[in-house]
Coordinates of C-alpha atoms in Angstrom, one line a residue:
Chain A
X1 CA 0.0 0.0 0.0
X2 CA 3.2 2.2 0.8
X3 CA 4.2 1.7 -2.2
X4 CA 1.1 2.3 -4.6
X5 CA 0.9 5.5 -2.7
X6 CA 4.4 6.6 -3.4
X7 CA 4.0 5.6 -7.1
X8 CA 0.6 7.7 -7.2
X9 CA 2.5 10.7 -6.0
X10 CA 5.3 9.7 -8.6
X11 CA 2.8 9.7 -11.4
X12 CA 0.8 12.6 -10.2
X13 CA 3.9 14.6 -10.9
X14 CA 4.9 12.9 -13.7
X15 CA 1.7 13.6 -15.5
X16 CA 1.7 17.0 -15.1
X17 CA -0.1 18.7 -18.2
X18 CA 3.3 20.7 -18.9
X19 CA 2.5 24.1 -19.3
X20 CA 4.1 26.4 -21.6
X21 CA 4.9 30.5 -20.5
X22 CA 5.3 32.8 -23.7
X23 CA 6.7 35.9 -22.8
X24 CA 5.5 38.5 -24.6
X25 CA 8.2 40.4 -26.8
X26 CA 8.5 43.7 -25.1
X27 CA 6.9 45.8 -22.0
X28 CA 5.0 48.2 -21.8
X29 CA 5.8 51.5 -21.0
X30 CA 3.5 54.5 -20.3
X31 CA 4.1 58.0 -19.3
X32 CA 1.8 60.5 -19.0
X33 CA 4.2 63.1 -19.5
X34 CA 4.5 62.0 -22.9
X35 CA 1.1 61.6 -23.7
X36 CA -0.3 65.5 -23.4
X37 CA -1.8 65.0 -20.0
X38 CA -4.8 63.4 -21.5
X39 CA -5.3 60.4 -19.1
X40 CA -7.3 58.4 -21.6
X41 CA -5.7 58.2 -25.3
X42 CA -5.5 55.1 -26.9
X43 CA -2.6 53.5 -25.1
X44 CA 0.0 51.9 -27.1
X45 CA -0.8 48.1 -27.0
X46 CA 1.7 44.9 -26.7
X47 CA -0.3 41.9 -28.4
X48 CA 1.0 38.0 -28.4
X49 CA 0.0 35.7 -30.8
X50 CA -0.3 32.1 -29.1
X51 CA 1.5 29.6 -31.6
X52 CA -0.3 27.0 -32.8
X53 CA 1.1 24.7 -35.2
X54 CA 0.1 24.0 -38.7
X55 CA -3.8 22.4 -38.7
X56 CA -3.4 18.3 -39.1
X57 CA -5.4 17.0 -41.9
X58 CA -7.5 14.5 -39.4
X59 CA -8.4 17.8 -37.7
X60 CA -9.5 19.8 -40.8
X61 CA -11.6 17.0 -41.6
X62 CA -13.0 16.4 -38.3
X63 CA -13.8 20.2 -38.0
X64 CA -15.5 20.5 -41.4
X65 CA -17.6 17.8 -40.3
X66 CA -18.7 19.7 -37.0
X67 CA -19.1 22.9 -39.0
X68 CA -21.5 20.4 -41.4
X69 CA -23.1 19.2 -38.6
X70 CA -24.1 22.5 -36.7
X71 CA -24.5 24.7 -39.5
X72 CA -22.2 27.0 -38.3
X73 CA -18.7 28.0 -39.0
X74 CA -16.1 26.4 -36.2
X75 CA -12.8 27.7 -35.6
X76 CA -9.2 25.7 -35.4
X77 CA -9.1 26.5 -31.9
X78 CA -12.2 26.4 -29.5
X79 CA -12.9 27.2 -25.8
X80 CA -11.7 24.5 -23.4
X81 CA -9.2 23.5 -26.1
X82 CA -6.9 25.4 -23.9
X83 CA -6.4 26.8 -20.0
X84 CA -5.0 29.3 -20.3
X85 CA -3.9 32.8 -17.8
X86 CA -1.9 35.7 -18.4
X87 CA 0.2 36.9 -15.5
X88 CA 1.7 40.7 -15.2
X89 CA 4.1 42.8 -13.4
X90 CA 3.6 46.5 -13.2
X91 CA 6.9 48.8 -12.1
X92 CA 6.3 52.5 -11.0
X93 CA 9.8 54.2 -12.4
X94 CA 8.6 57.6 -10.4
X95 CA 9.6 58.0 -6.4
X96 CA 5.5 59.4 -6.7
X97 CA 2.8 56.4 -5.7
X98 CA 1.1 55.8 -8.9
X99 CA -2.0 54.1 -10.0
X100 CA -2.0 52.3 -13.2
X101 CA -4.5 50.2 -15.0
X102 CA -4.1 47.4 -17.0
X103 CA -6.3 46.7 -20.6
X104 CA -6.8 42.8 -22.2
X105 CA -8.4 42.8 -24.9
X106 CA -7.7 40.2 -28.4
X107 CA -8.8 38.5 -31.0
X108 CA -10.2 34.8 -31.8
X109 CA -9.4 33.6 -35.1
X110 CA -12.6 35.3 -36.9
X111 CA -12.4 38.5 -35.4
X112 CA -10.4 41.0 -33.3
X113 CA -12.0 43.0 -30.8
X114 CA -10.7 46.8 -30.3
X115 CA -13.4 48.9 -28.0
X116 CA -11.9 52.3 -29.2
X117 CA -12.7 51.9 -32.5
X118 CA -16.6 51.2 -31.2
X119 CA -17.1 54.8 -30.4
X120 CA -19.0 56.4 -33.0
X121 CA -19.2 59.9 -31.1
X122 CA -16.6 60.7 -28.5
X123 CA -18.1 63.0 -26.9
X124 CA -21.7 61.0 -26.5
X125 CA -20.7 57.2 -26.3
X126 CA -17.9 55.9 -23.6
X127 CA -15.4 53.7 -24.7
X128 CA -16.9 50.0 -24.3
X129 CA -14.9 47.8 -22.0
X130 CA -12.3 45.8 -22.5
X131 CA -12.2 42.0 -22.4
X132 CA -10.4 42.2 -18.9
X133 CA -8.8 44.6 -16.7
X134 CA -9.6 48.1 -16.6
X135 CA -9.4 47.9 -12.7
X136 CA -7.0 50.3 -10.5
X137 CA -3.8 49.1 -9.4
X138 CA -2.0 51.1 -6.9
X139 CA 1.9 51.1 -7.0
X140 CA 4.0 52.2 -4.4
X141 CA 7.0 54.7 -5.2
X142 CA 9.2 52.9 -7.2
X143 CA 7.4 50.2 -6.4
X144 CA 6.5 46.6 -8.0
X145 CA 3.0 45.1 -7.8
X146 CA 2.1 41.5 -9.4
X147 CA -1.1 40.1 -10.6
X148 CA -2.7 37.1 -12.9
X149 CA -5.7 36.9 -15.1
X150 CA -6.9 33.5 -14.2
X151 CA -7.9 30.6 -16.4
X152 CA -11.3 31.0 -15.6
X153 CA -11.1 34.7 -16.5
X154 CA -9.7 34.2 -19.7
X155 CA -12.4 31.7 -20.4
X156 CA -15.0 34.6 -19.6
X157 CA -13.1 36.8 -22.0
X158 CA -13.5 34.4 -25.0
X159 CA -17.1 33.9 -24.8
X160 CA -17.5 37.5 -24.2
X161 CA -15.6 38.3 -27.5
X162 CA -17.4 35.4 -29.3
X163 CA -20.7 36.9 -28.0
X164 CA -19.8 40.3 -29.0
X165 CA -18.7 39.7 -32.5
X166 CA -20.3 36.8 -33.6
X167 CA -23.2 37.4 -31.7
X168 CA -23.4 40.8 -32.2
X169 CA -23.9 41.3 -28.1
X170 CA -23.6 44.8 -26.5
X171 CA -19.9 44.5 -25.1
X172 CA -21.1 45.9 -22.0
X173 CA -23.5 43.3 -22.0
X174 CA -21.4 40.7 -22.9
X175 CA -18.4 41.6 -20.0
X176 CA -20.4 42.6 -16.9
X177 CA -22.7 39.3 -16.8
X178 CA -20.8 35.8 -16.3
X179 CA -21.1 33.4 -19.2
X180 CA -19.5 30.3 -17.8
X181 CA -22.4 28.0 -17.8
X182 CA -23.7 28.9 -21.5
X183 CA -23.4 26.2 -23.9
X184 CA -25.0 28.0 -26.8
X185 CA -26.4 31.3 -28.0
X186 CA -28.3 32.8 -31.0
X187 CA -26.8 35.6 -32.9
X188 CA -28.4 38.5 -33.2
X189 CA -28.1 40.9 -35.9
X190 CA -26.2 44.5 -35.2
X191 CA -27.8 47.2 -33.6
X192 CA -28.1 50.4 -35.9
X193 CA -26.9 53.4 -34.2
X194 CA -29.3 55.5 -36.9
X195 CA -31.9 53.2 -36.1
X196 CA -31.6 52.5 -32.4
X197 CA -35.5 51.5 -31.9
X198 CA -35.6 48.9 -34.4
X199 CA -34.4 45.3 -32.6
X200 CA -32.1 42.8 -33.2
X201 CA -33.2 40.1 -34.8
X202 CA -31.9 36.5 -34.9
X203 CA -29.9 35.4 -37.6
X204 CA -28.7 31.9 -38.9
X205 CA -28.6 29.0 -36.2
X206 CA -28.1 28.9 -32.4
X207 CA -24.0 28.9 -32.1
X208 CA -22.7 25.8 -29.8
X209 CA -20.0 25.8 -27.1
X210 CA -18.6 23.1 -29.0
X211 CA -18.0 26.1 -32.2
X212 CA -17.1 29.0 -29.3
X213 CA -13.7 30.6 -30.5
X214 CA -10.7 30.9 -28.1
X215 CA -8.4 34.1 -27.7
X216 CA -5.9 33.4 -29.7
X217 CA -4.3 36.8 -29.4
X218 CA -3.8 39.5 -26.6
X219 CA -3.5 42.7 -27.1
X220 CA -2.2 43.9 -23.7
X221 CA -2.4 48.3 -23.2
X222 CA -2.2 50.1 -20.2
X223 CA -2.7 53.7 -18.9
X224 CA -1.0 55.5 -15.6
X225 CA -0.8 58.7 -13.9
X226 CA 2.6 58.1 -13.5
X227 CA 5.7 56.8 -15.5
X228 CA 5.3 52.7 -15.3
X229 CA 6.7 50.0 -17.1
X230 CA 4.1 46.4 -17.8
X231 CA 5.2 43.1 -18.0
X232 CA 3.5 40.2 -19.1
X233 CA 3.4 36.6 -19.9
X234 CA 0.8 33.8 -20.8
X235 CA 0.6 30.6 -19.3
X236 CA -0.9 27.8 -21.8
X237 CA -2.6 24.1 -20.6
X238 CA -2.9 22.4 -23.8
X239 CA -5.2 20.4 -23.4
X240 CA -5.5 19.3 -27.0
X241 CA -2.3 19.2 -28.2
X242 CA -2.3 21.9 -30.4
X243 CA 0.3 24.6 -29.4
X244 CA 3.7 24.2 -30.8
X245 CA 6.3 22.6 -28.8
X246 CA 8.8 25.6 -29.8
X247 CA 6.5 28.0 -28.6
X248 CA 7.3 31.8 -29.7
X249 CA 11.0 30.7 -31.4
X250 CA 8.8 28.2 -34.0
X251 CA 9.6 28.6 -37.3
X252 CA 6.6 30.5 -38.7
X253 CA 6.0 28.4 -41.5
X254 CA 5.2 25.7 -39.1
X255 CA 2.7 27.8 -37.4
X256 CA -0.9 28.5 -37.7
X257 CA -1.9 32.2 -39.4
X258 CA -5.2 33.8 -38.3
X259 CA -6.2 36.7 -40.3
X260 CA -8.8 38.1 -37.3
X261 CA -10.9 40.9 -39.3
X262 CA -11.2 43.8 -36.6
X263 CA -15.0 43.7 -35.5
X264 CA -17.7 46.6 -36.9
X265 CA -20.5 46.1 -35.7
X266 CA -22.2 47.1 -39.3
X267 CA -19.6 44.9 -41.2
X268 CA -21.1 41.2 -42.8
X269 CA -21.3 38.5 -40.3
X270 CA -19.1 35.4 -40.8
Chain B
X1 CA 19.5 -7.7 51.5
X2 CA 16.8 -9.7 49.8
X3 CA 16.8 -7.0 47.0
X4 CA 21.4 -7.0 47.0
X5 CA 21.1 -10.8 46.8
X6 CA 18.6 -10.3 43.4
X7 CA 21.1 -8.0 42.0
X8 CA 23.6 -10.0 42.3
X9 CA 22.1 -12.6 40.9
X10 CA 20.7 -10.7 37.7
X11 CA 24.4 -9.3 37.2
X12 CA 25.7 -13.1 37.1
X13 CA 23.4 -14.4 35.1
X14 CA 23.4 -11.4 32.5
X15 CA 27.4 -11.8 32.4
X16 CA 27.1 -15.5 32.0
X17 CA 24.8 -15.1 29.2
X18 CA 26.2 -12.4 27.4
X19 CA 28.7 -13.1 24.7
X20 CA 30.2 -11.7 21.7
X21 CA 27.4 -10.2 19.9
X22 CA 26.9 -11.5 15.8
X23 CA 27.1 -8.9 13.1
X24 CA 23.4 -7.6 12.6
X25 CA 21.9 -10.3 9.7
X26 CA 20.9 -8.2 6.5
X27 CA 19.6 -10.1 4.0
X28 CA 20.8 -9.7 0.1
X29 CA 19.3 -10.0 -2.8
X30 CA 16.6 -7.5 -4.7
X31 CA 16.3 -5.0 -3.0
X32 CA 13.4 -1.8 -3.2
X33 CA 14.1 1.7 -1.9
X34 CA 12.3 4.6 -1.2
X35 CA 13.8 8.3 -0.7
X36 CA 12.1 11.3 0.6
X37 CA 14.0 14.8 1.1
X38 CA 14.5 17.7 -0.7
X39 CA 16.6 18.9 -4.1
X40 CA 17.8 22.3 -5.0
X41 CA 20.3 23.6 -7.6
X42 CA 24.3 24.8 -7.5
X43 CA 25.6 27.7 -9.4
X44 CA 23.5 30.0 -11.4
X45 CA 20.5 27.9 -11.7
X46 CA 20.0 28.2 -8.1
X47 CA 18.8 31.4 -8.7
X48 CA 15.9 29.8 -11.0
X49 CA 15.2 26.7 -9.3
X50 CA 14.4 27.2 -5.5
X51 CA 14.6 23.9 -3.0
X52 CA 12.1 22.0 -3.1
X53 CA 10.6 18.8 -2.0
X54 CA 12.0 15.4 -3.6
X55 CA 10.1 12.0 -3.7
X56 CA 13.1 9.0 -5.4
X57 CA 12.2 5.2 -5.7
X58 CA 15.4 3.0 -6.3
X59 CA 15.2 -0.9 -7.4
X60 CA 17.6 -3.5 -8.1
X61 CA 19.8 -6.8 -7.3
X62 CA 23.0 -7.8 -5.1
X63 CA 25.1 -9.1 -7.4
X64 CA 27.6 -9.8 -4.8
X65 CA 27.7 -8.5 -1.0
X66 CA 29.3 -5.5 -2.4
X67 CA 27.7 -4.4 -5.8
X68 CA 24.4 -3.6 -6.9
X69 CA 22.9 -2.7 -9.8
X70 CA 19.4 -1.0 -10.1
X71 CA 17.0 1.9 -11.3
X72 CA 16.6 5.0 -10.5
X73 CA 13.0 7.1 -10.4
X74 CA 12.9 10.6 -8.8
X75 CA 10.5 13.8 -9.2
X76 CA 11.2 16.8 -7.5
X77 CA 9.1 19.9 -7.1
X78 CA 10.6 23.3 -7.3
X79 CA 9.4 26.7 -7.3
X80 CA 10.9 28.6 -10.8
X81 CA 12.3 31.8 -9.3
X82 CA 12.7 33.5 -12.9
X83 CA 12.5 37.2 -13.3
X84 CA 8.6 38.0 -13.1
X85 CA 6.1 37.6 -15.2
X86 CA 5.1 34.7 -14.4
X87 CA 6.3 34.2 -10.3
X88 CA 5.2 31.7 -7.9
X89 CA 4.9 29.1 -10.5
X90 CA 6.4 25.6 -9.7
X91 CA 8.0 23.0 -12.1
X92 CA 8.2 19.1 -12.1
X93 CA 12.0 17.7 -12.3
X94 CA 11.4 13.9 -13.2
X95 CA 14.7 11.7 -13.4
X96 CA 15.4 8.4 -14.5
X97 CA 18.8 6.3 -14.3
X98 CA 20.2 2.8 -14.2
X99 CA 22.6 2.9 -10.9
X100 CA 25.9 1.1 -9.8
X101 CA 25.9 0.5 -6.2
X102 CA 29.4 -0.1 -4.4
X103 CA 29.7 -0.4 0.0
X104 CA 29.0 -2.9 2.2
X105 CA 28.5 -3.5 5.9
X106 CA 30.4 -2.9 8.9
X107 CA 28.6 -3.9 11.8
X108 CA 25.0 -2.3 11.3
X109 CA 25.8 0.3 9.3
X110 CA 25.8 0.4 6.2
X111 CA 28.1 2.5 3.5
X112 CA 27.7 2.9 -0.3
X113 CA 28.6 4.5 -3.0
X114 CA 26.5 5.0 -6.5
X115 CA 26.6 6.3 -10.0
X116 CA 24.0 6.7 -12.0
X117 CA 23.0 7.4 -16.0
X118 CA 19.7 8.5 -17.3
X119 CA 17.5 11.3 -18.7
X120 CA 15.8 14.5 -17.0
X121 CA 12.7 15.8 -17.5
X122 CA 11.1 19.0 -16.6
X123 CA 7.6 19.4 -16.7
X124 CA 7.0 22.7 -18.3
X125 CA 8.5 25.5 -20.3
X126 CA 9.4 27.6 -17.0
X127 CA 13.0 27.5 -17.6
X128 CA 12.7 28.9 -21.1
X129 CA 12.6 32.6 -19.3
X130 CA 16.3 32.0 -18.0
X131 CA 17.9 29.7 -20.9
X132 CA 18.2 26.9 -19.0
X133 CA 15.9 24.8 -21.3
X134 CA 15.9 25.8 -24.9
X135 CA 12.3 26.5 -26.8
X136 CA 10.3 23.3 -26.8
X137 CA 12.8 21.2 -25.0
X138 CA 11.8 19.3 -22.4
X139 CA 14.3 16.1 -21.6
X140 CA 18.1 16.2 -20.8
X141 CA 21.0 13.6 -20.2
X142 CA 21.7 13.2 -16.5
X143 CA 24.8 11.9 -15.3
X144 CA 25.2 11.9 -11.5
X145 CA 26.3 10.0 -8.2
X146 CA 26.0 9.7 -4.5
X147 CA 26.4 8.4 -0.9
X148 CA 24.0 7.1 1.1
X149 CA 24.8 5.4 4.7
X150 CA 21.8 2.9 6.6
X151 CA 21.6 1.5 9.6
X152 CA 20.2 -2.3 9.3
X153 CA 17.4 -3.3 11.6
X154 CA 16.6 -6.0 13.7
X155 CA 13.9 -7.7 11.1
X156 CA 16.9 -8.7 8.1
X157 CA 15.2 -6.9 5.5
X158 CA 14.6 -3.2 6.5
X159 CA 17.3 -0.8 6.5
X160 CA 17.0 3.2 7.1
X161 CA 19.7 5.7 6.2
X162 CA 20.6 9.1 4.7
X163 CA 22.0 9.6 1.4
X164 CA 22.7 12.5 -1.2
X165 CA 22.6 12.5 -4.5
X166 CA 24.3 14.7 -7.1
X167 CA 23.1 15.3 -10.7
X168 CA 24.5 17.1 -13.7
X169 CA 22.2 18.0 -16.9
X170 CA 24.0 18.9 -19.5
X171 CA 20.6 19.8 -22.0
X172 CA 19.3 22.2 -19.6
X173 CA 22.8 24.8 -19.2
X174 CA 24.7 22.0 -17.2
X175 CA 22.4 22.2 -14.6
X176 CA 23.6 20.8 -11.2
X177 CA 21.0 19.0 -9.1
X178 CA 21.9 18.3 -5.5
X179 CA 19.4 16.2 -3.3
X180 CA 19.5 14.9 0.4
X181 CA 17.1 12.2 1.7
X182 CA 16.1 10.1 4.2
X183 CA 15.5 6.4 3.3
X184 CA 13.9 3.0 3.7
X185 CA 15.1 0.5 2.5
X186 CA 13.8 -3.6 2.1
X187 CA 16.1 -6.3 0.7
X188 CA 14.0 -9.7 0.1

C-alpha cells in the first residue's frame, strides 16, 4: 500500500499537463508626461499571438464535419481547447505612488476586438470595456505590484468576444454578466446606431459551445498617472495538443496564421 | 538484603549469558528503496530553481555483498524563481537512471557508494525565461552520483539511512541537481 501510494504521488507529478509561459516580446511603457496629460488616449498596446502549429489533416476533416453538422462555422481552436492565464508585473519608475490600469483585450481567429474603434461619437458614447482589466492598481514609489488573469477569466473573456462579435452582443452586455455556464447562444443581428428602436433580430442558427472561439491573441495596453513599465506573460494548458512545442521561437511556416478581421458592428457577419 | 542478593544474581546471570554479539543479519538479494527529502540547484540555476521537496524510488539486485545494480526514479518539485512575469509558478524535475551500487556493511551500518546514467525531464516551459531549457525542450542527459549510509534493523530486510545524490544535466545549461534524503530501505 506504501508503495502504490508513493507511485501515485510519482505519477501525479509525472503527469503534469506541462504548461508552456510565452513571454511576450517587449513591455509596456507609459508616461503620462508624454502623452499630453490626457489620461485616456488610446494606449500603445503589446499583443501575443499564441503559436499553434500547422492544422493536421485529421483535424481539418474532423472540423468540417462539425461545422457540417451544426450549420455554423467552427474555428481551429475552441474554448476548453486550452487553459490558459496571463500573468503581469507593473513597475512604478517615479519615487511618486502611482496608480495604473491594466487593458486585455484580443482576437479569436474570426475577429479582433478593439473597443476604441466602437465609439461612433466621442463626446456621447464611452469607450466599451475591455475583455479584462480596466481595474485600479495602486503602486507604491518605485514600487512593484504582481497580478494574474486566471484561467477562468480568460475563459470569460473568449465567450465575451465570441458573444460580441459573432453574436453581435452589446460588449457591456457581454463583460459585466458571467457566461460560464452557457453552452449556446443565437446571434443576433447588429444594432443600428441610426436606427436604435428597431431590434435585433436572430440570424442563422443557435452557435454551440462546441464552435465558441478561443483568444488566440492579446493585445495587452495600459494607462497610468505616472511613468510605469508592464510586464506580461501567458501561461498555456494544452489540453488538446495543439500549441507548438517551440512556442514563440517556431519557425513561422510551421505555425498556424489567423487573419482576425477587426470587428464593426455594421460589417457582414461570418 | 533480599533485594542486593537479586542483584547480584541478575548481574551473574546477565554476564554468564552475554557473549560476543553477531554482526546484525541483512539479507541480500533484490532489494526496493524509497527516498524522501529535498533537491535544489548549484551555481547559477540556483537562482531559477528554489529547493524544493524530492520524492526517489530505487530498485535493483545484489550481485555480490558488495555491488548492486538498479534503477533510478525521482521527481522533484521546485518553485521557478525566474525574473517576473510569471512568479510563484512551480515546475516538475522527473529523473530516470540505471545505478551502480558499491559499500557494504560494517557492523549495522551500512556505506555505499552509486553512480548513475539517465534522462531529465522538466515538466513545463518555465525555464525557457532564464535559458536553462531551450524553446520546446523538455528532456536532458543526466549523469550523476552519490552516498547514502543505513543502519540495518533488527527484522533482516529493513534498512533506514541518509544519502545525497548529485546530478549534472548537461541539455538544460549543465544544470547541477543536489538532493538529500532520508530512506527505507527492504532487501527480500
Amino acid at each position: 500500500m506504501r508503495f502504490e501510494f508513493a507511485l501515485g504521488l510519482l505519477l501525479i507529478g509525472a503527469c503534469d499537463s506541462e504548461p508552456q509561459y510565452l513571454t511576450a516580446s517587449a513591455g509596456i511603457e507609459y508616461d503620462p508626461a508624454q502623452q499630453g496629460g490626457d489620461p485616456a488616449p488610446p494606449p500603445p498596446a503589446v499583443s501575443l499571438t499564441l503559436p499553434f502549429a500547422l492544422e493536421t489533416t485529421e483535424d481539418a476533416m474532423a472540423r468540417g464535419m462539425l461545422a457540417a453538422q451544426l450549420g455554423v462555422d467552427v474555428p481551429y481552436v475552441v474554448v476548453d481547447d486550452l487553459d490558459v492565464s496571463l500573468e503581469w508585473t507593473a513597475k512604478n519608475l517615479d519615487a511618486e505612488p502611482a496608480q495604473v490600469r491594466i487593458f486585455v483585450s484580443g482576437a479569436s481567429p474570426f475577429f479582433a476586438y478593439q473597443p476604441s474603434l466602437l465609439v461612433v461619437d466621442p463626446d456621447e458614447d464611452p469607450t466599451p470595456p475591455p475583455l479584462m482589466g480596466d481595474v485600479p492598481i495602486d503602486l507604491p514609489a518605485n514600487g512593484t505590484a504582481s497580478g494574474v488573469f486566471r484561467e477562468d477569466q480568460v475563459r470569460e473573456a473568449s465567450i465575451d468576444l465570441e458573444l460580441i462579435t459573432r453574436g453581435n452582443l452589446n460588449p457591456f452586455a457581454a463583460t459585466l454578466v458571467s457566461h460560464a455556464d452557457l453552452v449556446s447562444y443565437q446571434p443576433m443581428t447588429p444594432l443600428d446606431p441610426d436606427n436604435p428602436d428597431v431590434l435585433p433580430t436572430p440570424v442563422g442558427p443557435p452557435i454551440p459551445i462546441a464552435a465558441f472561439a478561443q483568444l488566440v491573441r492579446f493585445d495587452v495596453s495600459v494607462v497610468a498617472d505616472h511613468h510605469v513599465v508592464v510586464e506580461y506573460a501567458v501561461r498555456v494548458r494544452d489540453r488538446r495538443g495543439v500549441m507548438h512545442d517551440d512556442g514563440l521561437a517556431a519557425p513561422p511556416g510551421e505555425l498556424t496564421t489567423f487573419a482576425p478581421v477587426v470587428y464593426d458592428p455594421l460589417g457582414a457577419a461570418p | 538484603m533480599t533485594v542486593a542478593r537479586t542483584f547480584l544474581i541478575a548481574a551473574v546471570m546477565l554476564a554468564v549469558g552475554a557473549g560476543r554479539a553477531d554482526a546484525r543479519p541483512a539479507a541480500h538479494g533484490w532489494y526496493a528503496e524509497v527516498d524522501l527529502g529535498a533537491a535544489g540547484a548549484l551555481g547559477d540555476a540556483a537562482t531559477s530553481i528554489a529547493v524544493g521537496p524530492a520524492l526517489e524510488l530505487r530498485g535493483g539486485a545484489h550481485l555480490t555483498s558488495w555491488c548492486a545494480v538498479g534503477l533510478d526514479l525521482g521527481v522533484s518539485s521546485h518553485e521557478g524563481t525566474v525574473p517576473a512575469p510569471p512568479s510563484g509558478e512551480w515546475l516538475q524535475l522527473v529523473r530516470g537512471a540505471v545505478e551502480l551500487r558499491l559499500g557494504g556493511m560494517l557492523g549495522p551500518i551500512g556505506l555505499y557508494l552509486h553512480g548513475q546514467a539517465g534522462a531529465g525531464y522538466i515538466s513545463s516551459t518555465l525555464l525557457e525565461r532564464v535559458a536553462i531549457q531551450d524553446p520546446g525542450e523538455h528532456l536532458s542527459l543526466a549523469v550523476g552520483g552519490g552516498a547514502s549510509m543505513t543502519y540495518q534493523l533488527a527484522n533482516r530486510h529493513y534498512a533506514i539511512g541518509v544519502g545525497g545524490d548529485f546530478t549534472l544535466m548537461p541539455g538544460f545549461a549543465s544544470t547541477q541537481i543536489v538532493q538529500g534524503h532520508l530512506l527505507l530501505r527492504y532487501t527480500y
